[in-house]
């Protein structure tokens, strides 16, 4: 049986128009739970709901959607270094531990998967860190683009390597 802490909850699900395309997001009462790239299938958010909150009521007219769009636009314009919205991250305990470590990477900084594995006390688990990073439900906000290969190479990014390069360049990390 799947654990469902969103029974009888309201979700805000909707598109976000940004200067870098149309993103889609899911908010729970606790915070941002899912952010999909413009290149993702728009039904990603509906799939998130089906998995984590199938009985929740959905609204599309939530102020948090426009607040997130404003923050993303400010970030893309180089005017925002840290997102302010609370997060409601769903995943395994290991995934959530990785995402917390990724949140600690500062604006304009990069880390390797191996460095994150060492930081969370599992130095040999760099491949598992890569898999957890790939499952990040709120990219950009949880800055998974700041992870590089051990040799400093740009590797794997759900939004495309071109977007990863663009984000790191924006932050002055390249």
PDB file of N, CA, C and O in Angstrom, residues 15-19 23 25 27 35 63-76 83 85:
ATOM      1  N   UNK A  15       0.409  25.757 -15.254  1.00  0.00           N
ATOM      2  CA  UNK A  15       1.573  26.207 -16.017  1.00  0.00           C
ATOM      3  C   UNK A  15       2.161  27.488 -15.446  1.00  0.00           C
ATOM      4  O   UNK A  15       1.480  28.264 -14.774  1.00  0.00           O
ATOM      5  N   UNK A  16       3.437  27.687 -15.735  1.00  0.00           N
ATOM      6  CA  UNK A  16       4.146  28.899 -15.346  1.00  0.00           C
ATOM      7  C   UNK A  16       4.795  29.459 -16.603  1.00  0.00           C
ATOM      8  O   UNK A  16       5.641  28.802 -17.204  1.00  0.00           O
ATOM      9  N   UNK A  17       4.409  30.639 -16.992  1.00  0.00           N
ATOM     10  CA  UNK A  17       5.037  31.273 -18.154  1.00  0.00           C
ATOM     11  C   UNK A  17       6.291  31.984 -17.681  1.00  0.00           C
ATOM     12  O   UNK A  17       6.234  32.822 -16.791  1.00  0.00           O
ATOM     13  N   UNK A  18       7.433  31.620 -18.273  1.00  0.00           N
ATOM     14  CA  UNK A  18       8.695  32.252 -17.916  1.00  0.00           C
ATOM     15  C   UNK A  18       9.407  32.716 -19.179  1.00  0.00           C
ATOM     16  O   UNK A  18       9.017  32.344 -20.290  1.00  0.00           O
ATOM     17  N   UNK A  19      10.449  33.477 -18.979  1.00  0.00           N
ATOM     18  CA  UNK A  19      11.247  33.937 -20.113  1.00  0.00           C
ATOM     19  C   UNK A  19      11.984  32.791 -20.789  1.00  0.00           C
ATOM     20  O   UNK A  19      12.486  32.947 -21.905  1.00  0.00           O
ATOM     21  N   UNK A  23       6.880  26.232 -17.916  1.00  0.00           N
ATOM     22  CA  UNK A  23       7.080  25.176 -16.935  1.00  0.00           C
ATOM     23  C   UNK A  23       5.720  24.798 -16.374  1.00  0.00           C
ATOM     24  O   UNK A  23       4.741  25.523 -16.549  1.00  0.00           O
ATOM     25  N   UNK A  25       3.929  23.185 -12.600  1.00  0.00           N
ATOM     26  CA  UNK A  25       4.256  22.969 -11.189  1.00  0.00           C
ATOM     27  C   UNK A  25       3.082  22.369 -10.433  1.00  0.00           C
ATOM     28  O   UNK A  25       1.925  22.518 -10.828  1.00  0.00           O
ATOM     29  N   UNK A  27       1.882  22.343  -6.324  1.00  0.00           N
ATOM     30  CA  UNK A  27       2.051  22.777  -4.940  1.00  0.00           C
ATOM     31  C   UNK A  27       1.095  21.992  -4.065  1.00  0.00           C
ATOM     32  O   UNK A  27      -0.070  21.807  -4.405  1.00  0.00           O
ATOM     33  N   UNK A  35       8.184  20.404 -10.272  1.00  0.00           N
ATOM     34  CA  UNK A  35       8.399  21.424 -11.296  1.00  0.00           C
ATOM     35  C   UNK A  35       8.910  20.698 -12.525  1.00  0.00           C
ATOM     36  O   UNK A  35       9.908  19.981 -12.452  1.00  0.00           O
ATOM     37  N   UNK A  63      -2.118  31.475  -6.120  1.00  0.00           N
ATOM     38  CA  UNK A  63      -1.161  32.577  -6.163  1.00  0.00           C
ATOM     39  C   UNK A  63       0.282  32.085  -6.195  1.00  0.00           C
ATOM     40  O   UNK A  63       1.157  32.726  -6.761  1.00  0.00           O
ATOM     41  N   UNK A  64       0.527  30.925  -5.593  1.00  0.00           N
ATOM     42  CA  UNK A  64       1.894  30.411  -5.553  1.00  0.00           C
ATOM     43  C   UNK A  64       2.440  30.105  -6.942  1.00  0.00           C
ATOM     44  O   UNK A  64       3.644  30.199  -7.170  1.00  0.00           O
ATOM     45  N   UNK A  65       1.570  29.764  -7.886  1.00  0.00           N
ATOM     46  CA  UNK A  65       2.015  29.512  -9.260  1.00  0.00           C
ATOM     47  C   UNK A  65       2.602  30.782  -9.864  1.00  0.00           C
ATOM     48  O   UNK A  65       3.680  30.759 -10.456  1.00  0.00           O
ATOM     49  N   UNK A  66       1.921  31.896  -9.685  1.00  0.00           N
ATOM     50  CA  UNK A  66       2.455  33.154 -10.233  1.00  0.00           C
ATOM     51  C   UNK A  66       3.677  33.625  -9.454  1.00  0.00           C
ATOM     52  O   UNK A  66       4.601  34.210 -10.028  1.00  0.00           O
ATOM     53  N   UNK A  67       3.728  33.346  -8.151  1.00  0.00           N
ATOM     54  CA  UNK A  67       4.915  33.702  -7.360  1.00  0.00           C
ATOM     55  C   UNK A  67       6.130  32.910  -7.818  1.00  0.00           C
ATOM     56  O   UNK A  67       7.233  33.451  -7.933  1.00  0.00           O
ATOM     57  N   UNK A  68       5.946  31.619  -8.110  1.00  0.00           N
ATOM     58  CA  UNK A  68       7.049  30.810  -8.600  1.00  0.00           C
ATOM     59  C   UNK A  68       7.490  31.298  -9.978  1.00  0.00           C
ATOM     60  O   UNK A  68       8.691  31.391 -10.253  1.00  0.00           O
ATOM     61  N   UNK A  69       6.540  31.629 -10.847  1.00  0.00           N
ATOM     62  CA  UNK A  69       6.896  32.159 -12.170  1.00  0.00           C
ATOM     63  C   UNK A  69       7.720  33.432 -12.022  1.00  0.00           C
ATOM     64  O   UNK A  69       8.731  33.610 -12.723  1.00  0.00           O
ATOM     65  N   UNK A  70       7.342  34.300 -11.086  1.00  0.00           N
ATOM     66  CA  UNK A  70       8.089  35.544 -10.867  1.00  0.00           C
ATOM     67  C   UNK A  70       9.497  35.247 -10.367  1.00  0.00           C
ATOM     68  O   UNK A  70      10.477  35.865 -10.807  1.00  0.00           O
ATOM     69  N   UNK A  71       9.631  34.280  -9.464  1.00  0.00           N
ATOM     70  CA  UNK A  71      10.952  33.924  -8.959  1.00  0.00           C
ATOM     71  C   UNK A  71      11.810  33.288 -10.054  1.00  0.00           C
ATOM     72  O   UNK A  71      13.000  33.582 -10.164  1.00  0.00           O
ATOM     73  N   UNK A  72      11.219  32.419 -10.857  1.00  0.00           N
ATOM     74  CA  UNK A  72      11.977  31.819 -11.960  1.00  0.00           C
ATOM     75  C   UNK A  72      12.448  32.897 -12.936  1.00  0.00           C
ATOM     76  O   UNK A  72      13.594  32.890 -13.376  1.00  0.00           O
ATOM     77  N   UNK A  73      11.556  33.839 -13.276  1.00  0.00           N
ATOM     78  CA  UNK A  73      11.944  34.928 -14.183  1.00  0.00           C
ATOM     79  C   UNK A  73      13.061  35.773 -13.589  1.00  0.00           C
ATOM     80  O   UNK A  73      13.990  36.165 -14.295  1.00  0.00           O
ATOM     81  N   UNK A  74      13.002  36.040 -12.299  1.00  0.00           N
ATOM     82  CA  UNK A  74      14.060  36.809 -11.640  1.00  0.00           C
ATOM     83  C   UNK A  74      15.374  36.017 -11.657  1.00  0.00           C
ATOM     84  O   UNK A  74      16.441  36.581 -11.894  1.00  0.00           O
ATOM     85  N   UNK A  75      15.283  34.715 -11.423  1.00  0.00           N
ATOM     86  CA  UNK A  75      16.475  33.864 -11.480  1.00  0.00           C
ATOM     87  C   UNK A  75      17.070  33.886 -12.894  1.00  0.00           C
ATOM     88  O   UNK A  75      18.274  34.091 -13.071  1.00  0.00           O
ATOM     89  N   UNK A  76      16.228  33.682 -13.916  1.00  0.00           N
ATOM     90  CA  UNK A  76      16.716  33.657 -15.294  1.00  0.00           C
ATOM     91  C   UNK A  76      17.300  35.008 -15.712  1.00  0.00           C
ATOM     92  O   UNK A  76      18.154  35.070 -16.595  1.00  0.00           O
ATOM     93  N   UNK A  83      15.805  30.658  -4.053  1.00  0.00           N
ATOM     94  CA  UNK A  83      14.347  30.619  -4.102  1.00  0.00           C
ATOM     95  C   UNK A  83      13.781  30.620  -2.687  1.00  0.00           C
ATOM     96  O   UNK A  83      14.385  30.059  -1.771  1.00  0.00           O
ATOM     97  N   UNK A  85      10.421  29.766  -1.809  1.00  0.00           N
ATOM     98  CA  UNK A  85       9.246  28.967  -1.493  1.00  0.00           C
ATOM     99  C   UNK A  85       9.568  27.697  -0.735  1.00  0.00           C
ATOM    100  O   UNK A  85      10.603  27.082  -0.968  1.00  0.00           O
TER     101      UNK A  85
END
